[in-house]
């Protein structure tokens, strides 16, 4: 009976969340599995926390079987400016991590994140922006791109505004010196894995980021990580 009461209280608390905290909770529930652990920067009774190393700090750390990701979460509400500000924060975190890799004093799968990712309430649908306000329609690609898709470096599809802002952050990071170990990008979803929109009710999380010094800079990774079939 106490367990049922505790679960009811927990669900009630989630229903009361608003704004950025609700986005944090929604993304955390979406990502969390037996193989994936989510850590919050702020203290919460729902998830374990981590101690920030330097400022600005990511909102979440996501640790799976192979990779560690740092997430900058924004409650965008369709605002392009909020998302671009989140990418400025992500690049600043990326630059600091490249210069001085953080020591989180936890037994993560990696010592430093593989990528610093921006996430919004739209990430579950494979893009960052609100589609009816920000030209966030799927983009068409040439046949030459398919080779990178087949190798698992790129998703089958991307949304225009999301693609543009991720690549802008990548170019900005390259100008700051680059790295072949830590990338910058976005939390998206498996909706992008098929050429045609599957209209699934539930997509799986995926990380899309660029390693600024790599000759093949793109990384498209499922969460939890596994080799794309």
Backbone as a chain_set.jsonl record, in Angstrom:
{"seq": "XXXXXXXXXXXXXXXXXXXXXXXXXXXXXXXXXXXXXXXXXXXXXXXXXXXXXXXXXXXXXXXXXXXXXXXXXXXXXXXXXXXXXXXXXXXXXXXXXXXXXXXXXXXXXXXXXXXXXXXXXXXXXXXXXXXXXXXXXXXXXXXXXXXXXXXXXXXXXXXXXXXXXXXXXXXXXXXXXXXXXXXXXXXXXXXXXXXXXXXXXXXXXXXXXXXXXXXXXXXXXXXXXXXXX", "coords": {"N": [[0.824, -1.207, 0.0], [1.946, 1.257, 0.809], [3.846, 1.555, -1.2], [2.229, 1.966, -3.44], [1.05, 4.38, -2.722], [3.334, 6.016, -2.661], [4.053, 5.941, -5.37], [1.819, 7.18, -6.495], [2.056, 9.751, -5.398], [4.459, 10.478, -6.613], [3.729, 10.544, -9.338], [1.823, 12.582, -9.211], [3.486, 14.727, -8.568], [4.969, 14.952, -10.938], [2.971, 15.754, -12.685], [2.553, 18.318, -11.814], [4.756, 19.747, -12.601], [6.289, 22.386, -14.466], [7.303, 24.405, -17.31], [10.829, 24.625, -17.862], [11.623, 22.636, -16.024], [9.712, 20.665, -16.37], [10.302, 19.875, -18.986], [12.864, 18.832, -18.552], [12.162, 16.648, -16.897], [10.486, 15.161, -18.626], [12.258, 14.482, -20.727], [14.13, 13.027, -19.271], [12.62, 10.804, -18.385], [12.048, 9.688, -20.848], [14.581, 8.93, -21.823], [15.682, 7.271, -19.852], [16.559, 3.946, -19.035], [17.139, 0.454, -18.246], [19.716, 0.35, -19.08], [20.57, 2.916, -19.33], [21.457, 5.739, -17.533], [20.385, 8.718, -15.936], [21.52, 11.841, -14.822], [20.974, 14.662, -12.826], [21.791, 18.168, -12.751], [20.703, 19.822, -10.791], [19.524, 19.224, -7.461], [17.294, 16.564, -6.88], [14.543, 14.48, -5.954], [13.939, 12.586, -7.723], [15.897, 11.752, -9.539], [19.411, 10.81, -9.529], [22.056, 13.147, -8.727], [24.695, 15.272, -10.065], [27.843, 16.854, -9.385], [28.538, 20.025, -10.558], [31.256, 20.868, -12.74], [32.965, 23.586, -13.142], [31.654, 26.53, -14.837], [29.607, 27.742, -17.543], [27.379, 24.984, -16.733], [26.272, 21.712, -17.794], [22.788, 20.681, -17.894], [21.947, 18.064, -17.599], [23.491, 14.85, -17.277], [23.979, 12.052, -19.276], [24.393, 8.696, -19.133], [25.287, 5.835, -20.795], [25.717, 2.455, -22.046], [28.091, 2.727, -23.405], [28.673, 5.408, -24.073], [28.92, 8.821, -22.878], [26.956, 11.641, -22.364], [26.54, 15.189, -22.321], [23.905, 17.302, -21.538], [22.276, 20.249, -22.558], [19.44, 21.677, -21.678], [16.515, 23.217, -22.879], [13.549, 25.065, -22.47], [11.905, 25.751, -25.04], [9.57, 26.617, -26.397], [9.022, 27.176, -29.087], [10.751, 29.278, -29.612], [13.269, 30.655, -31.462], [15.427, 32.163, -30.615], [15.922, 31.372, -27.936], [16.82, 28.774, -28.354], [19.121, 29.183, -29.863], [20.634, 30.571, -27.982], [20.99, 28.484, -26.189], [22.702, 26.874, -27.672], [24.96, 28.503, -27.769], [25.675, 28.364, -25.078], [26.187, 25.59, -24.996], [28.426, 25.354, -26.712], [30.264, 26.864, -25.27], [30.509, 25.254, -22.967], [31.505, 22.965, -24.212], [33.984, 23.984, -25.172], [35.349, 24.486, -22.781], [35.465, 21.885, -21.715], [37.073, 20.613, -23.603], [39.5, 21.97, -23.271], [40.015, 21.473, -20.569], [39.297, 18.624, -19.401], [36.451, 17.461, -17.58], [36.265, 16.233, -14.193], [34.1, 14.241, -12.824], [33.959, 12.632, -10.663], [32.594, 10.222, -10.554], [31.592, 6.9, -11.454], [31.401, 6.763, -14.434], [30.736, 5.655, -17.846], [32.585, 6.801, -19.505], [35.345, 9.096, -19.107], [35.042, 11.752, -19.888], [32.395, 13.583, -21.515], [31.14, 12.412, -24.695], [29.781, 14.08, -26.352], [28.362, 17.385, -26.315], [25.124, 18.222, -26.015], [22.248, 19.908, -27.234], [18.925, 20.056, -26.111], [15.384, 20.083, -26.533], [11.819, 20.411, -25.862], [10.897, 19.413, -28.21], [12.638, 17.465, -29.02], [11.96, 14.766, -28.837], [10.56, 14.316, -31.147], [12.432, 14.419, -33.116], [13.52, 16.864, -33.837], [14.434, 20.318, -33.024], [13.105, 22.744, -33.049], [9.885, 24.418, -33.067], [7.741, 23.216, -35.41], [5.827, 24.683, -36.933], [6.665, 27.261, -36.895], [9.308, 27.679, -37.535], [10.431, 26.872, -40.036], [10.896, 24.141, -39.924], [10.904, 21.809, -41.612], [11.363, 18.536, -43.136], [14.489, 18.012, -44.861], [15.573, 17.563, -48.244], [17.962, 15.315, -49.631], [20.948, 14.652, -51.57], [21.899, 11.74, -53.543], [24.514, 11.146, -52.946], [24.865, 11.539, -50.268], [23.9, 9.296, -49.071], [25.806, 7.324, -48.651], [27.22, 8.076, -46.333], [25.098, 7.85, -44.578], [24.606, 5.091, -44.709], [26.881, 4.186, -43.462], [26.406, 4.885, -40.91], [26.936, 7.433, -39.984], [25.236, 9.559, -40.363], [21.766, 10.514, -39.99], [18.853, 9.251, -41.773], [17.161, 11.315, -42.468], [16.843, 14.888, -41.966], [15.725, 17.793, -40.176], [15.125, 21.075, -41.38], [15.663, 23.647, -39.995], [16.78, 22.721, -37.621], [18.99, 21.26, -38.565], [20.453, 23.397, -39.623], [21.142, 25.0, -37.355], [22.667, 23.232, -35.796], [24.869, 22.743, -37.469], [25.894, 25.292, -37.676], [26.794, 25.668, -35.056], [28.784, 23.724, -35.04], [30.621, 24.755, -36.964], [31.363, 27.068, -35.618], [32.594, 25.948, -33.375], [34.773, 24.703, -34.636], [36.238, 26.937, -35.387], [37.2, 27.679, -32.952], [39.213, 25.97, -32.377], [38.762, 23.186, -32.281], [38.175, 19.598, -31.798], [38.825, 16.107, -31.559], [37.629, 14.355, -29.924], [35.509, 15.237, -28.31], [32.297, 16.3, -29.094], [29.788, 18.566, -30.503], [26.293, 19.099, -30.556], [22.976, 17.833, -30.916], [20.2, 16.447, -29.07], [18.183, 14.13, -30.533], [15.88, 11.998, -32.306], [14.849, 8.587, -33.142], [13.056, 8.924, -35.139], [14.196, 9.996, -37.366], [15.385, 7.95, -38.707], [14.282, 6.665, -40.891], [13.489, 6.982, -44.391], [10.959, 7.785, -45.048], [8.391, 9.332, -43.138], [7.548, 7.663, -40.228], [5.48, 8.038, -38.468], [5.291, 7.097, -35.873], [4.159, 6.422, -32.535], [5.952, 6.49, -30.512], [9.259, 7.327, -30.329], [12.747, 6.45, -30.261], [15.485, 7.739, -28.273], [18.279, 9.594, -29.642], [21.633, 10.618, -30.339], [22.994, 13.318, -32.099], [25.814, 14.654, -33.372], [28.773, 16.699, -34.003], [32.228, 16.17, -34.456], [34.66, 18.427, -34.29], [37.347, 18.247, -35.346], [37.546, 15.958, -36.854], [37.857, 14.163, -39.966], [35.665, 12.859, -40.972], [33.181, 14.129, -39.596], [30.611, 13.708, -38.498], [28.389, 12.234, -36.127], [26.042, 9.8, -35.365], [24.15, 8.416, -33.078], [22.495, 5.881, -31.332], [20.664, 5.905, -28.24], [20.241, 3.753, -25.657], [23.653, 3.127, -26.715], [24.318, 1.332, -29.69], [25.462, -0.729, -32.426], [24.4, 0.458, -35.508], [22.1, -1.289, -37.515]], "CA": [[0.0, 0.0, 0.0], [2.828, 2.419, 0.855], [4.468, 1.692, -2.511], [1.228, 2.561, -4.324], [0.924, 5.777, -2.319], [4.536, 6.716, -3.108], [3.966, 6.075, -6.819], [0.801, 8.196, -6.759], [2.654, 11.05, -5.083], [5.458, 10.752, -7.635], [3.006, 10.928, -10.556], [1.233, 13.895, -8.96], [4.563, 15.706, -8.655], [5.296, 15.134, -12.345], [1.887, 16.512, -13.306], [2.638, 19.705, -11.373], [5.936, 20.389, -13.16], [6.039, 23.32, -15.554], [8.468, 25.043, -17.891], [12.048, 23.856, -18.109], [11.684, 21.45, -15.171], [8.885, 19.632, -17.01], [11.072, 19.357, -20.119], [13.898, 17.984, -17.96], [11.543, 15.405, -16.435], [10.01, 14.4, -19.788], [13.424, 13.926, -21.412], [14.736, 12.02, -18.392], [11.795, 9.596, -18.448], [12.184, 9.153, -22.206], [15.905, 8.352, -22.014], [16.061, 6.31, -18.807], [16.276, 2.515, -19.162], [18.063, -0.331, -17.43], [21.066, 0.565, -19.598], [20.869, 4.346, -19.412], [21.231, 6.482, -16.288], [20.317, 10.169, -16.093], [21.935, 12.587, -13.636], [20.582, 16.069, -12.883], [22.651, 19.128, -12.064], [20.014, 20.247, -9.579], [19.111, 18.128, -6.586], [15.912, 16.135, -7.059], [14.305, 13.149, -5.385], [13.566, 11.69, -8.814], [17.09, 11.243, -10.21], [20.66, 11.184, -8.868], [22.615, 14.413, -9.196], [26.143, 15.355, -10.212], [28.404, 18.14, -8.982], [29.071, 20.709, -11.739], [32.681, 21.187, -12.804], [33.039, 24.801, -13.937], [30.425, 27.184, -15.288], [28.296, 27.131, -17.318], [27.362, 23.53, -16.579], [25.11, 21.065, -18.42], [21.645, 20.399, -17.017], [21.864, 16.619, -17.395], [24.477, 13.923, -17.82], [23.341, 10.802, -19.687], [25.428, 7.663, -19.174], [24.765, 4.552, -21.257], [26.666, 1.345, -22.004], [29.344, 3.065, -24.092], [28.892, 6.839, -24.225], [28.454, 9.788, -21.884], [26.545, 12.873, -23.026], [26.154, 16.338, -21.503], [22.736, 17.915, -22.166], [21.789, 21.588, -22.231], [18.006, 21.561, -21.934], [15.847, 24.517, -22.94], [12.102, 25.094, -22.714], [11.998, 26.714, -26.133], [8.249, 27.139, -26.775], [9.08, 27.7, -30.447], [11.614, 30.455, -29.699], [14.573, 30.431, -32.074], [16.455, 32.839, -29.825], [16.252, 30.533, -26.784], [17.592, 27.624, -28.82], [20.455, 29.661, -30.242], [21.332, 30.838, -26.724], [21.386, 27.185, -25.637], [23.881, 26.415, -28.408], [26.099, 29.291, -27.279], [26.044, 27.719, -23.814], [26.762, 24.273, -25.289], [29.773, 25.536, -27.261], [31.112, 27.302, -24.157], [30.796, 24.051, -22.175], [32.383, 22.145, -25.051], [35.328, 24.568, -25.202], [35.982, 24.27, -21.48], [35.745, 20.454, -21.566], [38.208, 20.29, -24.469], [40.707, 22.518, -22.651], [40.222, 20.889, -19.239], [38.245, 17.603, -19.238], [35.909, 17.47, -16.215], [36.334, 15.041, -13.346], [32.83, 14.233, -12.101], [34.118, 11.768, -9.489], [31.604, 9.148, -10.625], [32.027, 5.79, -12.292], [30.707, 6.814, -15.709], [31.314, 4.807, -18.886], [33.728, 7.536, -20.035], [35.768, 10.16, -18.202], [34.476, 13.011, -20.381], [31.312, 13.346, -22.471], [31.425, 12.319, -26.125], [29.165, 15.216, -27.003], [27.52, 18.328, -25.581], [23.926, 18.217, -26.848], [21.105, 20.751, -26.895], [17.654, 19.323, -26.16], [14.167, 20.846, -26.257], [10.635, 19.569, -25.768], [10.666, 18.833, -29.533], [13.651, 16.443, -29.324], [11.313, 13.459, -28.975], [10.07, 14.203, -32.515], [13.54, 14.445, -34.059], [13.983, 18.214, -34.17], [14.525, 21.198, -31.863], [12.222, 23.895, -33.173], [8.469, 24.189, -33.293], [7.691, 23.118, -36.856], [4.978, 25.643, -37.637], [7.199, 28.614, -36.75], [10.734, 27.797, -37.802], [10.873, 26.171, -41.241], [11.495, 22.873, -39.519], [10.439, 20.703, -42.439], [12.465, 17.666, -43.556], [15.247, 18.464, -46.023], [15.89, 16.528, -49.227], [19.396, 15.176, -49.799], [21.409, 13.979, -52.78], [22.248, 10.33, -53.376], [25.873, 11.049, -52.406], [24.796, 11.543, -48.809], [23.457, 7.988, -48.596], [26.958, 6.536, -48.204], [27.444, 8.421, -44.925], [23.97, 7.268, -43.846], [24.824, 3.645, -44.636], [27.976, 3.954, -42.521], [25.951, 5.239, -39.574], [27.4, 8.75, -39.573], [24.151, 10.525, -40.512], [20.416, 9.946, -40.066], [18.268, 9.258, -43.115], [16.526, 12.608, -42.72], [17.041, 15.943, -40.982], [14.816, 18.924, -40.297], [15.925, 22.174, -41.923], [16.153, 24.609, -39.01], [17.644, 21.992, -36.691], [20.237, 21.017, -39.291], [21.174, 24.663, -39.77], [21.711, 25.483, -36.1], [23.721, 22.293, -35.387], [26.055, 22.956, -38.3], [26.454, 26.593, -37.286], [27.559, 25.43, -33.824], [29.977, 22.961, -35.434], [31.58, 25.67, -37.589], [31.839, 27.95, -34.554], [33.534, 25.16, -32.575], [35.995, 24.53, -35.425], [36.99, 28.191, -35.318], [37.795, 27.791, -31.622], [40.32, 25.038, -32.206], [38.351, 21.835, -32.634], [38.478, 18.437, -30.964], [38.431, 14.844, -32.178], [37.125, 13.486, -28.864], [34.255, 15.772, -27.776], [31.56, 16.978, -30.142], [28.672, 19.432, -30.134], [25.163, 18.758, -31.408], [21.617, 17.88, -30.37], [19.454, 15.228, -28.763], [17.081, 13.975, -31.475], [15.202, 10.72, -32.088], [14.857, 7.59, -34.214], [12.146, 9.34, -36.215], [15.008, 10.356, -38.524], [16.059, 6.761, -39.227], [13.657, 6.17, -42.117], [13.33, 8.008, -45.419], [9.585, 8.256, -44.948], [7.988, 9.509, -41.748], [6.835, 6.468, -39.774], [4.348, 8.446, -37.637], [5.249, 6.259, -34.675], [3.745, 7.121, -31.324], [7.083, 6.539, -29.591], [10.565, 7.215, -30.956], [13.851, 6.244, -29.329], [16.43, 8.86, -28.267], [19.523, 9.453, -30.401], [22.533, 11.774, -30.28], [23.571, 13.736, -33.379], [26.792, 15.696, -33.06], [29.932, 16.826, -34.866], [33.56, 16.269, -33.861], [35.195, 19.462, -35.18], [38.63, 17.97, -36.001], [37.486, 14.706, -37.614], [37.597, 14.288, -41.402], [34.249, 12.476, -41.041], [32.859, 14.685, -38.272], [29.265, 13.422, -38.018], [28.114, 11.055, -35.308], [24.604, 9.555, -35.184], [24.245, 7.304, -32.135], [21.316, 5.57, -30.531], [20.807, 5.9, -26.78], [21.631, 3.353, -25.445], [24.47, 2.954, -27.907], [24.541, 0.031, -30.314], [25.815, -0.586, -33.83], [23.235, 0.516, -36.38], [22.029, -2.443, -38.423]], "C": [[0.861, 1.26, 0.0], [3.486, 2.654, -0.499], [3.512, 2.354, -3.498], [1.066, 4.045, -4.004], [2.12, 6.589, -2.801], [4.501, 6.947, -4.614], [2.947, 7.14, -7.198], [1.348, 9.592, -6.505], [3.667, 11.457, -6.146], [4.786, 11.224, -8.923], [2.365, 12.302, -10.403], [2.281, 14.993, -9.078], [4.921, 15.992, -10.113], [4.238, 15.965, -13.052], [1.978, 17.997, -12.968], [3.82, 20.45, -11.976], [5.558, 21.28, -14.333], [7.366, 23.801, -16.12], [9.634, 24.099, -18.104], [12.097, 22.584, -17.276], [10.832, 20.321, -15.749], [9.618, 19.025, -18.209], [12.176, 18.429, -19.626], [13.328, 16.625, -17.548], [11.085, 14.542, -17.608], [11.177, 13.729, -20.519], [14.061, 12.821, -20.579], [13.949, 10.717, -18.43], [11.949, 8.898, -19.799], [13.498, 8.39, -22.363], [16.172, 7.187, -21.068], [15.614, 4.886, -19.138], [17.195, 1.78, -18.193], [19.509, -0.085, -17.833], [21.491, 2.028, -19.581], [20.5, 5.031, -18.105], [21.284, 7.978, -16.566], [20.654, 10.83, -14.767], [21.596, 14.057, -13.838], [21.636, 16.939, -12.21], [22.012, 19.58, -10.754], [19.595, 19.034, -8.76], [17.634, 17.826, -6.784], [15.746, 14.765, -6.422], [13.928, 12.14, -6.462], [14.774, 11.025, -9.478], [18.33, 11.599, -9.4], [21.22, 12.468, -9.475], [24.123, 14.294, -9.383], [26.592, 16.745, -9.78], [29.004, 18.82, -10.205], [30.571, 20.955, -11.615], [32.823, 22.394, -13.72], [31.669, 25.319, -14.319], [30.638, 27.785, -16.672], [28.401, 25.61, -17.271], [26.161, 22.948, -17.319], [24.01, 20.809, -17.398], [21.56, 18.923, -16.659], [23.138, 15.951, -17.894], [23.768, 12.605, -18.094], [24.437, 9.765, -19.905], [24.813, 6.351, -19.643], [25.891, 3.518, -21.294], [28.022, 1.692, -22.594], [29.67, 4.545, -24.055], [28.36, 7.628, -23.033], [28.133, 11.076, -22.625], [26.202, 13.94, -21.992], [25.031, 17.068, -22.226], [22.479, 19.313, -21.625], [20.323, 21.625, -22.64], [17.369, 22.945, -21.899], [14.359, 24.304, -23.196], [11.873, 26.163, -23.769], [10.67, 27.372, -26.484], [8.272, 27.778, -28.164], [10.01, 28.873, -30.64], [12.971, 30.097, -30.295], [15.677, 31.015, -31.22], [16.868, 31.995, -28.624], [17.12, 29.344, -27.203], [18.999, 28.054, -29.208], [21.271, 30.013, -29.002], [21.801, 29.535, -26.073], [22.607, 26.636, -26.364], [25.122, 27.218, -28.04], [26.602, 28.699, -25.969], [26.733, 26.384, -24.076], [28.184, 24.392, -25.823], [30.732, 26.007, -26.177], [31.487, 26.124, -23.256], [31.766, 23.15, -22.926], [33.815, 22.663, -25.012], [36.062, 24.333, -23.884], [36.352, 22.804, -21.285], [36.929, 20.019, -22.421], [39.51, 20.753, -23.824], [41.037, 21.834, -21.333], [39.112, 19.87, -18.979], [37.763, 17.512, -17.795], [36.138, 16.147, -15.492], [35.096, 15.044, -12.459], [32.848, 13.32, -10.88], [32.996, 10.733, -9.392], [32.105, 8.087, -11.592], [31.199, 5.759, -13.575], [31.402, 5.9, -16.718], [32.519, 5.464, -19.55], [34.089, 8.648, -19.057], [35.16, 11.502, -18.596], [33.376, 12.704, -21.389], [31.81, 13.233, -23.911], [30.866, 13.518, -26.869], [28.394, 16.076, -26.029], [26.316, 18.596, -26.475], [22.883, 19.19, -26.326], [19.838, 19.921, -27.057], [16.51, 20.275, -25.853], [13.003, 19.871, -26.124], [10.304, 18.902, -27.102], [11.635, 17.703, -29.873], [13.029, 15.068, -29.558], [10.796, 13.224, -30.39], [11.169, 14.4, -33.549], [14.004, 15.815, -34.495], [13.939, 19.076, -32.921], [13.487, 22.301, -31.868], [10.764, 23.463, -33.288], [8.213, 24.302, -34.789], [6.891, 24.187, -37.559], [5.513, 27.065, -37.551], [8.605, 28.77, -37.316], [11.229, 27.004, -39.006], [11.42, 24.796, -40.933], [10.891, 21.702, -40.275], [11.629, 19.81, -42.803], [13.157, 18.214, -44.805], [15.507, 17.292, -46.959], [17.405, 16.503, -49.454], [19.717, 14.46, -51.104], [21.747, 12.519, -52.477], [23.633, 10.162, -52.759], [25.868, 10.96, -50.882], [24.496, 10.149, -48.258], [24.618, 7.132, -48.099], [27.259, 6.806, -46.736], [26.322, 7.873, -44.048], [24.193, 5.773, -43.642], [25.933, 3.285, -43.65], [27.608, 4.34, -41.091], [26.394, 6.594, -39.084], [26.284, 9.796, -39.579], [22.806, 9.808, -40.439], [19.902, 9.997, -41.501], [17.69, 10.627, -43.467], [16.969, 13.604, -41.655], [15.975, 17.008, -41.208], [15.633, 20.196, -40.521], [16.505, 23.099, -40.862], [17.089, 23.953, -38.004], [18.998, 21.706, -37.33], [21.085, 22.282, -39.34], [21.847, 25.094, -38.475], [22.804, 24.545, -35.591], [24.992, 22.547, -36.182], [26.688, 24.317, -38.03], [27.3, 26.45, -36.025], [28.85, 24.675, -34.13], [31.033, 23.884, -36.043], [32.183, 26.615, -36.551], [32.866, 27.222, -33.692], [34.846, 24.942, -33.328], [36.865, 25.772, -35.357], [37.685, 28.368, -33.976], [38.863, 26.724, -31.368], [39.993, 23.592, -32.501], [38.763, 20.773, -31.64], [38.059, 17.194, -31.722], [37.886, 13.867, -31.145], [35.784, 13.938, -28.291], [33.57, 16.567, -28.878], [30.476, 17.885, -29.593], [27.525, 19.155, -31.096], [23.844, 18.822, -30.675], [21.124, 16.485, -30.009], [18.253, 15.179, -29.695], [16.456, 12.596, -31.263], [15.24, 9.841, -33.324], [13.831, 7.888, -35.301], [12.923, 9.61, -37.507], [15.641, 9.154, -39.21], [15.469, 6.237, -40.53], [13.463, 7.313, -43.105], [11.929, 8.603, -45.4], [9.198, 8.344, -43.481], [7.121, 8.333, -41.309], [5.593, 6.792, -38.954], [4.181, 7.539, -36.418], [4.786, 7.081, -33.482], [4.903, 7.282, -30.349], [8.385, 6.327, -30.355], [11.623, 7.047, -29.878], [14.816, 7.42, -29.39], [17.689, 8.548, -29.068], [20.315, 10.75, -30.306], [23.078, 12.053, -31.678], [24.527, 14.876, -33.092], [27.964, 15.636, -34.029], [31.2, 16.894, -34.025], [34.376, 17.209, -34.75], [36.504, 19.134, -35.887], [38.611, 16.713, -36.864], [37.242, 14.986, -39.1], [36.175, 13.85, -41.732], [33.628, 12.894, -39.713], [31.53, 14.244, -37.682], [29.224, 12.174, -37.15], [26.606, 10.968, -35.073], [24.486, 8.286, -34.362], [22.94, 7.113, -31.374], [21.653, 5.673, -29.052], [19.789, 4.897, -26.227], [22.329, 3.024, -26.755], [24.433, 1.51, -28.385], [24.897, 0.283, -31.764], [24.545, -0.574, -34.664], [23.255, -0.676, -37.32], [21.851, -1.978, -39.859]], "O": [[0.562, 2.22, -0.711], [3.67, 3.798, -0.912], [3.921, 3.197, -4.296], [0.959, 4.87, -4.911], [1.961, 7.708, -3.289], [4.875, 8.021, -5.088], [3.18, 7.92, -8.121], [1.13, 10.507, -7.299], [3.736, 12.622, -6.537], [5.227, 12.199, -9.531], [2.359, 13.098, -11.343], [2.007, 16.064, -9.62], [5.152, 17.144, -10.481], [4.557, 16.783, -13.915], [1.532, 18.84, -13.746], [3.883, 21.675, -11.873], [4.637, 20.979, -15.091], [8.418, 23.632, -15.503], [9.461, 22.938, -18.473], [12.564, 21.553, -17.76], [11.191, 19.149, -15.629], [9.565, 17.814, -18.427], [12.404, 17.367, -20.205], [13.929, 15.584, -17.812], [11.272, 13.326, -17.591], [11.098, 12.556, -20.884], [14.483, 11.798, -21.118], [14.54, 9.64, -18.499], [11.977, 7.67, -19.876], [13.523, 7.32, -22.971], [16.823, 6.215, -21.453], [14.455, 4.647, -19.474], [17.931, 2.396, -17.422], [20.424, -0.283, -17.033], [22.664, 2.334, -19.798], [19.371, 4.917, -17.628], [22.122, 8.447, -17.337], [20.145, 10.435, -13.718], [21.889, 14.633, -14.886], [22.284, 16.531, -11.247], [22.69, 19.706, -9.734], [19.345, 17.957, -9.301], [16.815, 18.743, -6.847], [16.694, 13.983, -6.357], [13.632, 10.983, -6.163], [14.692, 9.88, -9.924], [18.317, 12.582, -8.659], [20.889, 12.825, -10.605], [24.746, 13.339, -8.92], [25.811, 17.696, -9.808], [29.896, 18.255, -10.837], [31.086, 21.214, -10.527], [32.803, 22.248, -14.942], [30.658, 24.639, -14.148], [31.724, 28.287, -16.963], [29.391, 25.03, -17.715], [25.139, 23.619, -17.457], [24.265, 20.731, -16.196], [21.151, 18.568, -15.554], [23.781, 16.437, -18.824], [23.039, 12.099, -17.241], [25.305, 9.938, -20.761], [23.927, 5.807, -18.984], [26.914, 3.699, -20.635], [29.007, 1.012, -22.309], [30.845, 4.908, -24.01], [27.486, 7.175, -22.293], [28.94, 11.554, -23.424], [25.65, 13.645, -20.933], [25.175, 17.418, -23.397], [22.463, 19.54, -20.416], [20.01, 21.607, -23.83], [17.646, 23.746, -21.006], [13.963, 23.481, -24.021], [11.672, 27.334, -23.446], [10.637, 28.553, -26.831], [7.622, 28.798, -28.393], [10.064, 29.427, -31.737], [13.732, 29.329, -29.706], [16.753, 30.427, -31.111], [18.058, 31.911, -28.32], [18.043, 28.959, -26.485], [19.965, 27.353, -28.909], [22.479, 29.778, -28.974], [22.877, 29.486, -25.479], [23.459, 25.999, -25.745], [26.223, 26.669, -28.004], [27.808, 28.55, -25.771], [27.749, 26.076, -23.451], [29.057, 23.616, -25.433], [31.893, 25.598, -26.161], [32.636, 26.003, -22.829], [32.726, 22.636, -22.352], [34.754, 21.886, -24.84], [37.252, 24.019, -23.875], [37.421, 22.499, -20.757], [37.704, 19.154, -22.013], [40.503, 20.026, -23.825], [42.208, 21.635, -21.012], [38.086, 20.22, -18.395], [38.581, 17.487, -16.875], [36.194, 15.084, -16.11], [35.045, 15.761, -11.459], [31.863, 13.242, -10.146], [32.516, 10.411, -8.305], [32.948, 8.361, -12.448], [30.396, 4.849, -13.784], [32.515, 5.43, -16.479], [33.379, 4.774, -20.098], [33.249, 9.091, -18.273], [34.803, 12.3, -17.729], [33.42, 11.667, -22.05], [32.783, 13.882, -24.294], [31.409, 13.928, -27.895], [27.84, 15.584, -25.046], [26.465, 19.137, -27.571], [22.661, 19.287, -25.119], [19.696, 19.173, -28.024], [16.643, 21.168, -25.016], [13.176, 18.659, -26.255], [9.53, 17.946, -27.143], [11.477, 17.047, -30.902], [13.517, 14.295, -30.382], [10.61, 12.078, -30.8], [10.878, 14.535, -34.737], [14.801, 15.93, -35.427], [13.467, 18.632, -31.874], [13.04, 22.745, -30.811], [10.457, 22.304, -33.566], [8.439, 25.358, -35.379], [7.233, 24.572, -38.677], [4.889, 27.988, -38.075], [9.048, 29.894, -37.552], [12.356, 26.51, -38.986], [12.327, 24.329, -41.62], [10.427, 20.731, -39.678], [12.773, 20.265, -42.784], [12.52, 18.795, -45.684], [15.646, 16.154, -46.51], [18.051, 17.551, -49.466], [18.878, 13.759, -51.67], [21.865, 12.118, -51.319], [23.903, 9.147, -52.117], [26.769, 10.371, -50.285], [24.807, 9.859, -47.103], [24.43, 6.298, -47.214], [27.524, 5.876, -45.976], [26.561, 7.476, -42.908], [23.995, 5.25, -42.545], [25.922, 2.199, -43.07], [28.4, 4.148, -40.169], [26.255, 6.896, -37.899], [26.375, 10.804, -38.88], [22.711, 8.63, -40.785], [20.456, 10.705, -42.342], [17.727, 11.046, -44.624], [17.415, 13.215, -40.576], [15.399, 17.109, -42.291], [16.697, 20.373, -39.928], [17.716, 23.317, -40.831], [18.075, 24.556, -37.582], [20.037, 21.893, -36.696], [22.296, 22.234, -39.121], [23.005, 25.512, -38.492], [23.781, 25.014, -35.007], [26.083, 22.564, -35.612], [27.905, 24.466, -38.148], [28.381, 27.03, -35.925], [29.892, 24.961, -33.541], [32.207, 23.807, -35.681], [33.373, 26.924, -36.603], [33.887, 27.799, -33.319], [35.918, 24.992, -32.724], [38.089, 25.674, -35.277], [38.651, 29.123, -33.871], [39.359, 26.601, -30.248], [40.867, 22.84, -32.932], [39.588, 21.008, -30.756], [37.062, 17.208, -32.445], [37.699, 12.687, -31.443], [35.0, 13.107, -27.833], [34.194, 17.412, -29.52], [30.266, 17.967, -28.383], [27.738, 18.995, -32.298], [23.605, 19.748, -29.901], [21.57, 15.483, -30.567], [17.402, 16.068, -29.664], [16.497, 12.072, -30.15], [15.612, 10.285, -34.411], [13.756, 7.159, -36.29], [12.382, 9.472, -38.604], [16.362, 9.318, -40.194], [16.109, 5.434, -41.209], [13.293, 8.467, -42.709], [11.739, 9.782, -45.7], [9.628, 7.522, -42.672], [6.096, 8.038, -41.925], [4.74, 5.927, -38.758], [3.061, 7.254, -35.992], [5.0, 8.292, -33.43], [4.842, 8.123, -29.452], [8.592, 5.274, -30.958], [11.429, 7.448, -28.731], [14.96, 8.042, -30.442], [18.112, 7.396, -29.163], [19.745, 11.837, -30.207], [23.562, 11.148, -32.358], [24.115, 15.939, -32.627], [28.133, 14.668, -34.771], [31.244, 17.587, -33.009], [34.751, 16.826, -35.858], [36.761, 19.696, -36.951], [39.596, 16.436, -37.548], [36.519, 15.917, -39.455], [35.548, 14.386, -42.646], [33.559, 12.082, -38.79], [31.326, 14.386, -36.476], [29.926, 11.195, -37.401], [25.976, 11.933, -34.64], [24.698, 7.191, -34.883], [22.364, 8.063, -30.845], [22.814, 5.539, -28.666], [18.587, 5.148, -26.312], [21.697, 2.691, -27.757], [24.508, 0.579, -27.583], [24.666, 1.375, -32.284], [23.711, -1.472, -34.553], [24.302, -1.033, -37.859], [21.771, -2.802, -40.77]]}, "num_chains": 1, "name": "protein.A"}
